[in-house]
């Protein structure tokens, strides 16, 4: 078991990639703290982990609020004794629009959820990991952290920023034996993706047919990448932007 005896935090863990990661961490022996604003789905995620024989708790967390993030990390200590692994995954796919036609309010919200939250999470996670002699963090960026599509300017900008934050943290905290990497999911079949593609007028089947593997990714595909990145099998990997996109970027 790759994470036996470890304690992991997953933000955005109530649904989608986050939920899949929480289940995968628990399967590999970790105790999991799930943070999300969606209390109903968060409790369902905890039940799924426990039903599978794992250990998990839920903490309602708005990742844009520092007190909430601080409390989430404190929960890992009070419930399970510390923190070894963090998957900073919470994010949004909107607003839709270019810099010309999205509002400042929409821009600020995207920055707060996708970018500032990563800073807040690492700010409070790193000290607890240092107490354990090290740890591993994965921050969710996106394929749009490397490239761009029309009409998602705020998303593209914030996901580029996550990669920069990840590299900086990898350099800053490497001496503390804390590895920091970024996951760049490609087109992955989640409810968030369905809603965004609907707004953009994209057909899921046609999108899938255009990928080299001829399918969209599953949340479980991304979760397995996170489990590996945060395990000792990746012990010399830090500052990496791992793109998990079914080969889409290979065609760019």
JSON list of C-alpha atoms in Angstrom, two decimals:
[
{"chain": "A", "resi": 1, "resn": "UNK", "atom": "CA", "xyz": [0.00, 0.00, 0.00]},
{"chain": "A", "resi": 2, "resn": "UNK", "atom": "CA", "xyz": [1.61, 3.21, -1.23]},
{"chain": "A", "resi": 3, "resn": "UNK", "atom": "CA", "xyz": [0.34, 5.45, 1.59]},
{"chain": "A", "resi": 4, "resn": "UNK", "atom": "CA", "xyz": [0.09, 3.12, 4.55]},
{"chain": "A", "resi": 5, "resn": "UNK", "atom": "CA", "xyz": [-0.05, 5.09, 7.80]},
{"chain": "A", "resi": 6, "resn": "UNK", "atom": "CA", "xyz": [-0.10, 8.46, 6.03]},
{"chain": "A", "resi": 7, "resn": "UNK", "atom": "CA", "xyz": [-2.59, 11.29, 6.45]},
{"chain": "A", "resi": 8, "resn": "UNK", "atom": "CA", "xyz": [-3.88, 13.05, 3.33]},
{"chain": "A", "resi": 9, "resn": "UNK", "atom": "CA", "xyz": [-5.94, 16.16, 2.70]},
{"chain": "A", "resi": 10, "resn": "UNK", "atom": "CA", "xyz": [-8.03, 16.48, -0.46]},
{"chain": "A", "resi": 11, "resn": "UNK", "atom": "CA", "xyz": [-9.71, 19.79, -1.27]},
{"chain": "A", "resi": 12, "resn": "UNK", "atom": "CA", "xyz": [-12.59, 19.70, -3.68]},
{"chain": "A", "resi": 13, "resn": "UNK", "atom": "CA", "xyz": [-12.92, 16.14, -2.46]},
{"chain": "A", "resi": 14, "resn": "UNK", "atom": "CA", "xyz": [-16.69, 15.84, -2.48]},
{"chain": "A", "resi": 15, "resn": "UNK", "atom": "CA", "xyz": [-17.06, 15.05, -6.17]},
{"chain": "A", "resi": 16, "resn": "UNK", "atom": "CA", "xyz": [-15.19, 14.37, -9.40]},
{"chain": "A", "resi": 17, "resn": "UNK", "atom": "CA", "xyz": [-11.42, 14.02, -9.41]},
{"chain": "A", "resi": 18, "resn": "UNK", "atom": "CA", "xyz": [-11.21, 14.93, -5.71]},
{"chain": "A", "resi": 19, "resn": "UNK", "atom": "CA", "xyz": [-13.58, 12.18, -4.64]},
{"chain": "A", "resi": 20, "resn": "UNK", "atom": "CA", "xyz": [-11.77, 9.65, -6.81]},
{"chain": "A", "resi": 21, "resn": "UNK", "atom": "CA", "xyz": [-8.48, 10.72, -5.21]},
{"chain": "A", "resi": 22, "resn": "UNK", "atom": "CA", "xyz": [-9.89, 10.43, -1.68]},
{"chain": "A", "resi": 23, "resn": "UNK", "atom": "CA", "xyz": [-11.00, 6.87, -2.43]},
{"chain": "A", "resi": 24, "resn": "UNK", "atom": "CA", "xyz": [-7.65, 6.03, -4.01]},
{"chain": "A", "resi": 25, "resn": "UNK", "atom": "CA", "xyz": [-5.66, 7.41, -1.07]},
{"chain": "A", "resi": 26, "resn": "UNK", "atom": "CA", "xyz": [-7.78, 5.41, 1.36]},
{"chain": "A", "resi": 27, "resn": "UNK", "atom": "CA", "xyz": [-7.35, 2.26, -0.73]},
{"chain": "A", "resi": 28, "resn": "UNK", "atom": "CA", "xyz": [-3.59, 2.78, -0.44]},
{"chain": "A", "resi": 29, "resn": "UNK", "atom": "CA", "xyz": [-3.74, 3.02, 3.34]},
{"chain": "A", "resi": 30, "resn": "UNK", "atom": "CA", "xyz": [-4.05, 6.75, 4.04]},
{"chain": "A", "resi": 31, "resn": "UNK", "atom": "CA", "xyz": [-6.45, 8.41, 6.45]},
{"chain": "A", "resi": 32, "resn": "UNK", "atom": "CA", "xyz": [-8.21, 11.13, 4.47]},
{"chain": "A", "resi": 33, "resn": "UNK", "atom": "CA", "xyz": [-9.53, 14.58, 5.35]},
{"chain": "A", "resi": 34, "resn": "UNK", "atom": "CA", "xyz": [-11.95, 15.82, 2.70]},
{"chain": "A", "resi": 35, "resn": "UNK", "atom": "CA", "xyz": [-12.50, 19.55, 2.36]},
{"chain": "A", "resi": 36, "resn": "UNK", "atom": "CA", "xyz": [-15.26, 21.03, 0.21]},
{"chain": "A", "resi": 37, "resn": "UNK", "atom": "CA", "xyz": [-18.10, 23.55, 0.32]},
{"chain": "A", "resi": 38, "resn": "UNK", "atom": "CA", "xyz": [-20.56, 20.83, -0.75]},
{"chain": "A", "resi": 39, "resn": "UNK", "atom": "CA", "xyz": [-21.50, 19.28, 2.57]},
{"chain": "A", "resi": 40, "resn": "UNK", "atom": "CA", "xyz": [-24.00, 16.75, 1.23]},
{"chain": "A", "resi": 41, "resn": "UNK", "atom": "CA", "xyz": [-21.63, 15.27, -1.34]},
{"chain": "A", "resi": 42, "resn": "UNK", "atom": "CA", "xyz": [-18.72, 15.54, 1.09]},
{"chain": "A", "resi": 43, "resn": "UNK", "atom": "CA", "xyz": [-20.47, 13.30, 3.59]},
{"chain": "A", "resi": 44, "resn": "UNK", "atom": "CA", "xyz": [-21.31, 10.87, 0.80]},
{"chain": "A", "resi": 45, "resn": "UNK", "atom": "CA", "xyz": [-17.63, 10.76, -0.15]},
{"chain": "A", "resi": 46, "resn": "UNK", "atom": "CA", "xyz": [-16.70, 9.98, 3.46]},
{"chain": "A", "resi": 47, "resn": "UNK", "atom": "CA", "xyz": [-19.26, 7.19, 3.56]},
{"chain": "A", "resi": 48, "resn": "UNK", "atom": "CA", "xyz": [-17.85, 5.69, 0.37]},
{"chain": "A", "resi": 49, "resn": "UNK", "atom": "CA", "xyz": [-14.36, 5.68, 1.88]},
{"chain": "A", "resi": 50, "resn": "UNK", "atom": "CA", "xyz": [-15.58, 4.11, 5.12]},
{"chain": "A", "resi": 51, "resn": "UNK", "atom": "CA", "xyz": [-17.71, 1.54, 3.31]},
{"chain": "A", "resi": 52, "resn": "UNK", "atom": "CA", "xyz": [-14.56, 0.48, 1.46]},
{"chain": "A", "resi": 53, "resn": "UNK", "atom": "CA", "xyz": [-12.77, -0.02, 4.78]},
{"chain": "A", "resi": 54, "resn": "UNK", "atom": "CA", "xyz": [-10.91, 3.30, 4.88]},
{"chain": "A", "resi": 55, "resn": "UNK", "atom": "CA", "xyz": [-10.71, 6.18, 7.35]},
{"chain": "A", "resi": 56, "resn": "UNK", "atom": "CA", "xyz": [-12.04, 9.61, 6.43]},
{"chain": "A", "resi": 57, "resn": "UNK", "atom": "CA", "xyz": [-13.61, 12.76, 7.85]},
{"chain": "A", "resi": 58, "resn": "UNK", "atom": "CA", "xyz": [-15.24, 15.73, 6.15]},
{"chain": "A", "resi": 59, "resn": "UNK", "atom": "CA", "xyz": [-14.65, 19.39, 6.96]},
{"chain": "A", "resi": 60, "resn": "UNK", "atom": "CA", "xyz": [-16.68, 22.06, 5.23]},
{"chain": "A", "resi": 61, "resn": "UNK", "atom": "CA", "xyz": [-14.07, 24.30, 3.65]},
{"chain": "A", "resi": 62, "resn": "UNK", "atom": "CA", "xyz": [-14.19, 27.41, 1.51]},
{"chain": "A", "resi": 63, "resn": "UNK", "atom": "CA", "xyz": [-10.65, 27.37, 0.14]},
{"chain": "A", "resi": 64, "resn": "UNK", "atom": "CA", "xyz": [-10.75, 31.12, -0.46]},
{"chain": "A", "resi": 65, "resn": "UNK", "atom": "CA", "xyz": [-11.09, 31.77, 3.29]},
{"chain": "A", "resi": 66, "resn": "UNK", "atom": "CA", "xyz": [-7.86, 31.42, 5.26]},
{"chain": "A", "resi": 67, "resn": "UNK", "atom": "CA", "xyz": [-9.58, 30.51, 8.51]},
{"chain": "A", "resi": 68, "resn": "UNK", "atom": "CA", "xyz": [-11.34, 27.63, 6.75]},
{"chain": "A", "resi": 69, "resn": "UNK", "atom": "CA", "xyz": [-8.07, 26.37, 5.28]},
{"chain": "A", "resi": 70, "resn": "UNK", "atom": "CA", "xyz": [-6.34, 26.67, 8.64]},
{"chain": "A", "resi": 71, "resn": "UNK", "atom": "CA", "xyz": [-9.15, 24.66, 10.25]},
{"chain": "A", "resi": 72, "resn": "UNK", "atom": "CA", "xyz": [-8.96, 22.00, 7.55]},
{"chain": "A", "resi": 73, "resn": "UNK", "atom": "CA", "xyz": [-5.27, 21.42, 8.21]},
{"chain": "A", "resi": 74, "resn": "UNK", "atom": "CA", "xyz": [-5.90, 21.48, 11.97]},
{"chain": "A", "resi": 75, "resn": "UNK", "atom": "CA", "xyz": [-8.49, 18.74, 11.45]},
{"chain": "A", "resi": 76, "resn": "UNK", "atom": "CA", "xyz": [-5.86, 16.47, 9.95]},
{"chain": "A", "resi": 77, "resn": "UNK", "atom": "CA", "xyz": [-3.82, 16.91, 13.12]},
{"chain": "A", "resi": 78, "resn": "UNK", "atom": "CA", "xyz": [-6.67, 16.56, 15.62]},
{"chain": "A", "resi": 79, "resn": "UNK", "atom": "CA", "xyz": [-8.28, 13.58, 13.89]},
{"chain": "A", "resi": 80, "resn": "UNK", "atom": "CA", "xyz": [-5.28, 11.63, 12.61]},
{"chain": "A", "resi": 81, "resn": "UNK", "atom": "CA", "xyz": [-2.17, 13.11, 14.22]},
{"chain": "A", "resi": 82, "resn": "UNK", "atom": "CA", "xyz": [-0.55, 15.12, 11.44]},
{"chain": "A", "resi": 83, "resn": "UNK", "atom": "CA", "xyz": [-0.28, 15.67, 7.71]},
{"chain": "A", "resi": 84, "resn": "UNK", "atom": "CA", "xyz": [1.83, 13.90, 5.11]},
{"chain": "A", "resi": 85, "resn": "UNK", "atom": "CA", "xyz": [0.09, 14.43, 1.78]},
{"chain": "A", "resi": 86, "resn": "UNK", "atom": "CA", "xyz": [-2.08, 17.15, 0.26]},
{"chain": "A", "resi": 87, "resn": "UNK", "atom": "CA", "xyz": [-4.02, 17.26, -2.99]},
{"chain": "A", "resi": 88, "resn": "UNK", "atom": "CA", "xyz": [-5.01, 20.89, -3.50]},
{"chain": "A", "resi": 89, "resn": "UNK", "atom": "CA", "xyz": [-7.67, 20.24, -6.07]},
{"chain": "A", "resi": 90, "resn": "UNK", "atom": "CA", "xyz": [-10.57, 22.65, -5.52]},
{"chain": "A", "resi": 91, "resn": "UNK", "atom": "CA", "xyz": [-11.28, 24.86, -8.51]},
{"chain": "A", "resi": 92, "resn": "UNK", "atom": "CA", "xyz": [-13.77, 26.19, -11.02]},
{"chain": "A", "resi": 93, "resn": "UNK", "atom": "CA", "xyz": [-13.96, 26.10, -14.82]},
{"chain": "A", "resi": 94, "resn": "UNK", "atom": "CA", "xyz": [-15.68, 29.46, -15.26]},
{"chain": "A", "resi": 95, "resn": "UNK", "atom": "CA", "xyz": [-16.26, 32.27, -16.13]},
{"chain": "A", "resi": 96, "resn": "UNK", "atom": "CA", "xyz": [-16.67, 31.84, -19.88]},
{"chain": "A", "resi": 97, "resn": "UNK", "atom": "CA", "xyz": [-15.36, 34.80, -21.83]},
{"chain": "A", "resi": 98, "resn": "UNK", "atom": "CA", "xyz": [-12.34, 36.79, -22.97]},
{"chain": "A", "resi": 99, "resn": "UNK", "atom": "CA", "xyz": [-10.76, 39.58, -20.93]},
{"chain": "A", "resi": 100, "resn": "UNK", "atom": "CA", "xyz": [-12.98, 41.97, -22.88]},
{"chain": "A", "resi": 101, "resn": "UNK", "atom": "CA", "xyz": [-16.30, 40.56, -21.71]},
{"chain": "A", "resi": 102, "resn": "UNK", "atom": "CA", "xyz": [-15.86, 39.02, -18.25]},
{"chain": "A", "resi": 103, "resn": "UNK", "atom": "CA", "xyz": [-16.48, 41.22, -15.25]},
{"chain": "A", "resi": 104, "resn": "UNK", "atom": "CA", "xyz": [-13.94, 42.13, -12.59]},
{"chain": "A", "resi": 105, "resn": "UNK", "atom": "CA", "xyz": [-16.08, 40.25, -10.06]},
{"chain": "A", "resi": 106, "resn": "UNK", "atom": "CA", "xyz": [-15.90, 37.10, -12.18]},
{"chain": "A", "resi": 107, "resn": "UNK", "atom": "CA", "xyz": [-12.16, 37.54, -12.64]},
{"chain": "A", "resi": 108, "resn": "UNK", "atom": "CA", "xyz": [-11.57, 37.99, -8.91]},
{"chain": "A", "resi": 109, "resn": "UNK", "atom": "CA", "xyz": [-13.63, 34.91, -8.08]},
{"chain": "A", "resi": 110, "resn": "UNK", "atom": "CA", "xyz": [-11.66, 32.74, -10.51]},
{"chain": "A", "resi": 111, "resn": "UNK", "atom": "CA", "xyz": [-8.36, 34.01, -9.09]},
{"chain": "A", "resi": 112, "resn": "UNK", "atom": "CA", "xyz": [-9.52, 33.41, -5.51]},
{"chain": "A", "resi": 113, "resn": "UNK", "atom": "CA", "xyz": [-10.69, 29.84, -6.08]},
{"chain": "A", "resi": 114, "resn": "UNK", "atom": "CA", "xyz": [-8.13, 28.60, -8.60]},
{"chain": "A", "resi": 115, "resn": "UNK", "atom": "CA", "xyz": [-5.02, 30.50, -7.58]},
{"chain": "A", "resi": 116, "resn": "UNK", "atom": "CA", "xyz": [-5.15, 32.12, -4.15]},
{"chain": "A", "resi": 117, "resn": "UNK", "atom": "CA", "xyz": [-6.52, 28.92, -2.63]},
{"chain": "A", "resi": 118, "resn": "UNK", "atom": "CA", "xyz": [-3.35, 27.07, -3.67]},
{"chain": "A", "resi": 119, "resn": "UNK", "atom": "CA", "xyz": [-1.25, 29.66, -1.85]},
{"chain": "A", "resi": 120, "resn": "UNK", "atom": "CA", "xyz": [-3.45, 29.42, 1.26]},
{"chain": "A", "resi": 121, "resn": "UNK", "atom": "CA", "xyz": [-3.40, 25.64, 1.30]},
{"chain": "A", "resi": 122, "resn": "UNK", "atom": "CA", "xyz": [0.35, 25.33, 0.96]},
{"chain": "A", "resi": 123, "resn": "UNK", "atom": "CA", "xyz": [0.89, 28.12, 3.52]},
{"chain": "A", "resi": 124, "resn": "UNK", "atom": "CA", "xyz": [-0.79, 26.00, 6.18]},
{"chain": "A", "resi": 125, "resn": "UNK", "atom": "CA", "xyz": [0.13, 22.52, 4.95]},
{"chain": "A", "resi": 126, "resn": "UNK", "atom": "CA", "xyz": [3.89, 23.01, 4.77]},
{"chain": "A", "resi": 127, "resn": "UNK", "atom": "CA", "xyz": [4.47, 23.70, 8.50]},
{"chain": "A", "resi": 128, "resn": "UNK", "atom": "CA", "xyz": [2.63, 20.50, 9.47]},
{"chain": "A", "resi": 129, "resn": "UNK", "atom": "CA", "xyz": [4.53, 18.46, 6.90]},
{"chain": "A", "resi": 130, "resn": "UNK", "atom": "CA", "xyz": [7.81, 19.89, 8.16]},
{"chain": "A", "resi": 131, "resn": "UNK", "atom": "CA", "xyz": [6.94, 18.53, 11.62]},
{"chain": "A", "resi": 132, "resn": "UNK", "atom": "CA", "xyz": [6.67, 15.04, 10.06]},
{"chain": "A", "resi": 133, "resn": "UNK", "atom": "CA", "xyz": [10.05, 15.30, 8.37]},
{"chain": "A", "resi": 134, "resn": "UNK", "atom": "CA", "xyz": [8.62, 15.93, 4.91]},
{"chain": "A", "resi": 135, "resn": "UNK", "atom": "CA", "xyz": [5.61, 15.39, 2.71]},
{"chain": "A", "resi": 136, "resn": "UNK", "atom": "CA", "xyz": [4.17, 15.61, -0.76]},
{"chain": "A", "resi": 137, "resn": "UNK", "atom": "CA", "xyz": [1.79, 18.11, -2.34]},
{"chain": "A", "resi": 138, "resn": "UNK", "atom": "CA", "xyz": [-0.02, 18.03, -5.66]},
{"chain": "A", "resi": 139, "resn": "UNK", "atom": "CA", "xyz": [-1.74, 21.16, -6.95]},
{"chain": "A", "resi": 140, "resn": "UNK", "atom": "CA", "xyz": [-4.37, 20.86, -9.67]},
{"chain": "A", "resi": 141, "resn": "UNK", "atom": "CA", "xyz": [-3.61, 22.99, -12.70]},
{"chain": "A", "resi": 142, "resn": "UNK", "atom": "CA", "xyz": [-4.89, 21.99, -16.15]},
{"chain": "A", "resi": 143, "resn": "UNK", "atom": "CA", "xyz": [-3.81, 21.40, -19.70]},
{"chain": "A", "resi": 144, "resn": "UNK", "atom": "CA", "xyz": [-4.85, 25.03, -19.99]},
{"chain": "A", "resi": 145, "resn": "UNK", "atom": "CA", "xyz": [-1.96, 25.79, -17.68]},
{"chain": "A", "resi": 146, "resn": "UNK", "atom": "CA", "xyz": [0.24, 25.24, -20.73]},
{"chain": "A", "resi": 147, "resn": "UNK", "atom": "CA", "xyz": [-2.02, 26.15, -23.63]},
{"chain": "A", "resi": 148, "resn": "UNK", "atom": "CA", "xyz": [-5.15, 28.16, -24.28]},
{"chain": "A", "resi": 149, "resn": "UNK", "atom": "CA", "xyz": [-8.59, 27.85, -25.82]},
{"chain": "A", "resi": 150, "resn": "UNK", "atom": "CA", "xyz": [-10.91, 30.70, -26.80]},
{"chain": "A", "resi": 151, "resn": "UNK", "atom": "CA", "xyz": [-13.18, 32.33, -24.24]},
{"chain": "A", "resi": 152, "resn": "UNK", "atom": "CA", "xyz": [-11.70, 30.95, -21.00]},
{"chain": "A", "resi": 153, "resn": "UNK", "atom": "CA", "xyz": [-9.21, 33.72, -20.24]},
{"chain": "A", "resi": 154, "resn": "UNK", "atom": "CA", "xyz": [-9.55, 33.69, -16.44]},
{"chain": "A", "resi": 155, "resn": "UNK", "atom": "CA", "xyz": [-9.28, 29.92, -16.28]},
{"chain": "A", "resi": 156, "resn": "UNK", "atom": "CA", "xyz": [-6.20, 29.86, -18.49]},
{"chain": "A", "resi": 157, "resn": "UNK", "atom": "CA", "xyz": [-4.52, 32.64, -16.52]},
{"chain": "A", "resi": 158, "resn": "UNK", "atom": "CA", "xyz": [-5.15, 31.09, -13.12]},
{"chain": "A", "resi": 159, "resn": "UNK", "atom": "CA", "xyz": [-4.08, 27.61, -14.19]},
{"chain": "A", "resi": 160, "resn": "UNK", "atom": "CA", "xyz": [-0.83, 29.01, -15.59]},
{"chain": "A", "resi": 161, "resn": "UNK", "atom": "CA", "xyz": [-0.32, 30.68, -12.20]},
{"chain": "A", "resi": 162, "resn": "UNK", "atom": "CA", "xyz": [-0.74, 27.36, -10.36]},
{"chain": "A", "resi": 163, "resn": "UNK", "atom": "CA", "xyz": [2.23, 25.95, -12.25]},
{"chain": "A", "resi": 164, "resn": "UNK", "atom": "CA", "xyz": [4.36, 28.92, -11.22]},
{"chain": "A", "resi": 165, "resn": "UNK", "atom": "CA", "xyz": [3.32, 28.57, -7.57]},
{"chain": "A", "resi": 166, "resn": "UNK", "atom": "CA", "xyz": [4.09, 24.86, -7.71]},
{"chain": "A", "resi": 167, "resn": "UNK", "atom": "CA", "xyz": [7.59, 25.37, -9.10]},
{"chain": "A", "resi": 168, "resn": "UNK", "atom": "CA", "xyz": [8.36, 28.06, -6.54]},
{"chain": "A", "resi": 169, "resn": "UNK", "atom": "CA", "xyz": [7.17, 25.88, -3.66]},
{"chain": "A", "resi": 170, "resn": "UNK", "atom": "CA", "xyz": [9.17, 22.90, -4.98]},
{"chain": "A", "resi": 171, "resn": "UNK", "atom": "CA", "xyz": [12.33, 25.03, -4.87]},
{"chain": "A", "resi": 172, "resn": "UNK", "atom": "CA", "xyz": [11.55, 26.66, -1.53]},
{"chain": "A", "resi": 173, "resn": "UNK", "atom": "CA", "xyz": [10.58, 23.52, 0.37]},
{"chain": "A", "resi": 174, "resn": "UNK", "atom": "CA", "xyz": [12.77, 20.88, -1.22]},
{"chain": "A", "resi": 175, "resn": "UNK", "atom": "CA", "xyz": [15.31, 21.29, 1.62]},
{"chain": "A", "resi": 176, "resn": "UNK", "atom": "CA", "xyz": [12.49, 20.34, 4.02]},
{"chain": "A", "resi": 177, "resn": "UNK", "atom": "CA", "xyz": [11.92, 17.09, 2.10]},
{"chain": "A", "resi": 178, "resn": "UNK", "atom": "CA", "xyz": [8.58, 18.40, 0.86]},
{"chain": "A", "resi": 179, "resn": "UNK", "atom": "CA", "xyz": [7.91, 17.62, -2.78]},
{"chain": "A", "resi": 180, "resn": "UNK", "atom": "CA", "xyz": [5.47, 19.79, -4.73]},
{"chain": "A", "resi": 181, "resn": "UNK", "atom": "CA", "xyz": [4.11, 18.87, -8.15]},
{"chain": "A", "resi": 182, "resn": "UNK", "atom": "CA", "xyz": [1.21, 19.90, -10.36]},
{"chain": "A", "resi": 183, "resn": "UNK", "atom": "CA", "xyz": [-1.38, 17.69, -12.00]},
{"chain": "A", "resi": 184, "resn": "UNK", "atom": "CA", "xyz": [-2.59, 18.94, -15.38]},
{"chain": "A", "resi": 185, "resn": "UNK", "atom": "CA", "xyz": [-5.77, 17.04, -16.19]},
{"chain": "A", "resi": 186, "resn": "UNK", "atom": "CA", "xyz": [-6.91, 16.98, -19.76]},
{"chain": "A", "resi": 187, "resn": "UNK", "atom": "CA", "xyz": [-10.52, 16.58, -20.77]},
{"chain": "A", "resi": 188, "resn": "UNK", "atom": "CA", "xyz": [-11.94, 14.54, -17.90]},
{"chain": "A", "resi": 189, "resn": "UNK", "atom": "CA", "xyz": [-15.54, 13.42, -17.53]},
{"chain": "A", "resi": 190, "resn": "UNK", "atom": "CA", "xyz": [-16.84, 15.19, -14.42]},
{"chain": "A", "resi": 191, "resn": "UNK", "atom": "CA", "xyz": [-20.04, 17.09, -13.77]},
{"chain": "A", "resi": 192, "resn": "UNK", "atom": "CA", "xyz": [-18.00, 20.31, -13.83]},
{"chain": "A", "resi": 193, "resn": "UNK", "atom": "CA", "xyz": [-16.76, 19.41, -17.31]},
{"chain": "A", "resi": 194, "resn": "UNK", "atom": "CA", "xyz": [-20.25, 18.58, -18.52]},
{"chain": "A", "resi": 195, "resn": "UNK", "atom": "CA", "xyz": [-21.55, 21.97, -17.35]},
{"chain": "A", "resi": 196, "resn": "UNK", "atom": "CA", "xyz": [-18.65, 23.91, -18.86]},
{"chain": "A", "resi": 197, "resn": "UNK", "atom": "CA", "xyz": [-18.83, 22.15, -22.22]},
{"chain": "A", "resi": 198, "resn": "UNK", "atom": "CA", "xyz": [-22.55, 22.81, -22.34]},
{"chain": "A", "resi": 199, "resn": "UNK", "atom": "CA", "xyz": [-21.90, 26.54, -21.85]},
{"chain": "A", "resi": 200, "resn": "UNK", "atom": "CA", "xyz": [-19.27, 26.43, -24.61]},
{"chain": "A", "resi": 201, "resn": "UNK", "atom": "CA", "xyz": [-21.58, 24.50, -26.94]},
{"chain": "A", "resi": 202, "resn": "UNK", "atom": "CA", "xyz": [-19.21, 21.52, -27.19]},
{"chain": "A", "resi": 203, "resn": "UNK", "atom": "CA", "xyz": [-20.38, 17.96, -27.80]},
{"chain": "A", "resi": 204, "resn": "UNK", "atom": "CA", "xyz": [-18.70, 15.47, -25.45]},
{"chain": "A", "resi": 205, "resn": "UNK", "atom": "CA", "xyz": [-18.67, 12.63, -27.97]},
{"chain": "A", "resi": 206, "resn": "UNK", "atom": "CA", "xyz": [-17.08, 14.80, -30.63]},
{"chain": "A", "resi": 207, "resn": "UNK", "atom": "CA", "xyz": [-14.48, 16.07, -28.16]},
{"chain": "A", "resi": 208, "resn": "UNK", "atom": "CA", "xyz": [-13.62, 12.51, -27.15]},
{"chain": "A", "resi": 209, "resn": "UNK", "atom": "CA", "xyz": [-13.31, 11.40, -30.78]},
{"chain": "A", "resi": 210, "resn": "UNK", "atom": "CA", "xyz": [-10.69, 14.08, -31.34]},
{"chain": "A", "resi": 211, "resn": "UNK", "atom": "CA", "xyz": [-8.32, 12.75, -28.69]},
{"chain": "A", "resi": 212, "resn": "UNK", "atom": "CA", "xyz": [-5.57, 10.22, -29.56]},
{"chain": "A", "resi": 213, "resn": "UNK", "atom": "CA", "xyz": [-7.05, 7.68, -27.11]},
{"chain": "A", "resi": 214, "resn": "UNK", "atom": "CA", "xyz": [-10.54, 8.38, -28.47]},
{"chain": "A", "resi": 215, "resn": "UNK", "atom": "CA", "xyz": [-12.05, 8.81, -25.02]},
{"chain": "A", "resi": 216, "resn": "UNK", "atom": "CA", "xyz": [-12.34, 11.38, -22.28]},
{"chain": "A", "resi": 217, "resn": "UNK", "atom": "CA", "xyz": [-10.40, 10.84, -19.10]},
{"chain": "A", "resi": 218, "resn": "UNK", "atom": "CA", "xyz": [-12.09, 9.49, -15.99]},
{"chain": "A", "resi": 219, "resn": "UNK", "atom": "CA", "xyz": [-11.68, 10.93, -12.50]},
{"chain": "A", "resi": 220, "resn": "UNK", "atom": "CA", "xyz": [-9.97, 7.67, -11.57]},
{"chain": "A", "resi": 221, "resn": "UNK", "atom": "CA", "xyz": [-7.32, 8.23, -14.25]},
{"chain": "A", "resi": 222, "resn": "UNK", "atom": "CA", "xyz": [-6.34, 11.51, -12.62]},
{"chain": "A", "resi": 223, "resn": "UNK", "atom": "CA", "xyz": [-6.52, 10.03, -9.11]},
{"chain": "A", "resi": 224, "resn": "UNK", "atom": "CA", "xyz": [-4.01, 7.32, -9.97]},
{"chain": "A", "resi": 225, "resn": "UNK", "atom": "CA", "xyz": [-1.56, 9.97, -11.18]},
{"chain": "A", "resi": 226, "resn": "UNK", "atom": "CA", "xyz": [-1.93, 11.84, -7.89]},
{"chain": "A", "resi": 227, "resn": "UNK", "atom": "CA", "xyz": [-1.44, 8.69, -5.82]},
{"chain": "A", "resi": 228, "resn": "UNK", "atom": "CA", "xyz": [1.81, 7.99, -7.66]},
{"chain": "A", "resi": 229, "resn": "UNK", "atom": "CA", "xyz": [3.11, 11.57, -7.49]},
{"chain": "A", "resi": 230, "resn": "UNK", "atom": "CA", "xyz": [2.63, 11.69, -3.73]},
{"chain": "A", "resi": 231, "resn": "UNK", "atom": "CA", "xyz": [4.11, 8.23, -3.09]},
{"chain": "A", "resi": 232, "resn": "UNK", "atom": "CA", "xyz": [7.69, 7.22, -2.42]},
{"chain": "A", "resi": 233, "resn": "UNK", "atom": "CA", "xyz": [7.80, 5.77, -5.91]},
{"chain": "A", "resi": 234, "resn": "UNK", "atom": "CA", "xyz": [8.10, 9.38, -7.07]},
{"chain": "A", "resi": 235, "resn": "UNK", "atom": "CA", "xyz": [10.58, 10.35, -4.36]},
{"chain": "A", "resi": 236, "resn": "UNK", "atom": "CA", "xyz": [12.90, 12.23, -6.76]},
{"chain": "A", "resi": 237, "resn": "UNK", "atom": "CA", "xyz": [10.09, 14.02, -8.59]},
{"chain": "A", "resi": 238, "resn": "UNK", "atom": "CA", "xyz": [9.37, 17.63, -7.63]},
{"chain": "A", "resi": 239, "resn": "UNK", "atom": "CA", "xyz": [8.48, 20.79, -9.53]},
{"chain": "A", "resi": 240, "resn": "UNK", "atom": "CA", "xyz": [6.90, 18.65, -12.26]},
{"chain": "A", "resi": 241, "resn": "UNK", "atom": "CA", "xyz": [3.82, 19.55, -14.27]},
{"chain": "A", "resi": 242, "resn": "UNK", "atom": "CA", "xyz": [2.37, 16.13, -15.07]},
{"chain": "A", "resi": 243, "resn": "UNK", "atom": "CA", "xyz": [-0.10, 16.36, -17.93]},
{"chain": "A", "resi": 244, "resn": "UNK", "atom": "CA", "xyz": [-2.64, 13.54, -17.97]},
{"chain": "A", "resi": 245, "resn": "UNK", "atom": "CA", "xyz": [-4.65, 14.24, -21.10]},
{"chain": "A", "resi": 246, "resn": "UNK", "atom": "CA", "xyz": [-4.96, 11.16, -23.30]},
{"chain": "A", "resi": 247, "resn": "UNK", "atom": "CA", "xyz": [-2.29, 12.46, -25.66]},
{"chain": "A", "resi": 248, "resn": "UNK", "atom": "CA", "xyz": [-3.99, 15.72, -26.58]},
{"chain": "A", "resi": 249, "resn": "UNK", "atom": "CA", "xyz": [-0.92, 17.85, -25.89]},
{"chain": "A", "resi": 250, "resn": "UNK", "atom": "CA", "xyz": [1.20, 15.59, -28.10]},
{"chain": "A", "resi": 251, "resn": "UNK", "atom": "CA", "xyz": [-0.69, 16.96, -31.10]},
{"chain": "A", "resi": 252, "resn": "UNK", "atom": "CA", "xyz": [-0.07, 20.63, -30.27]}
]
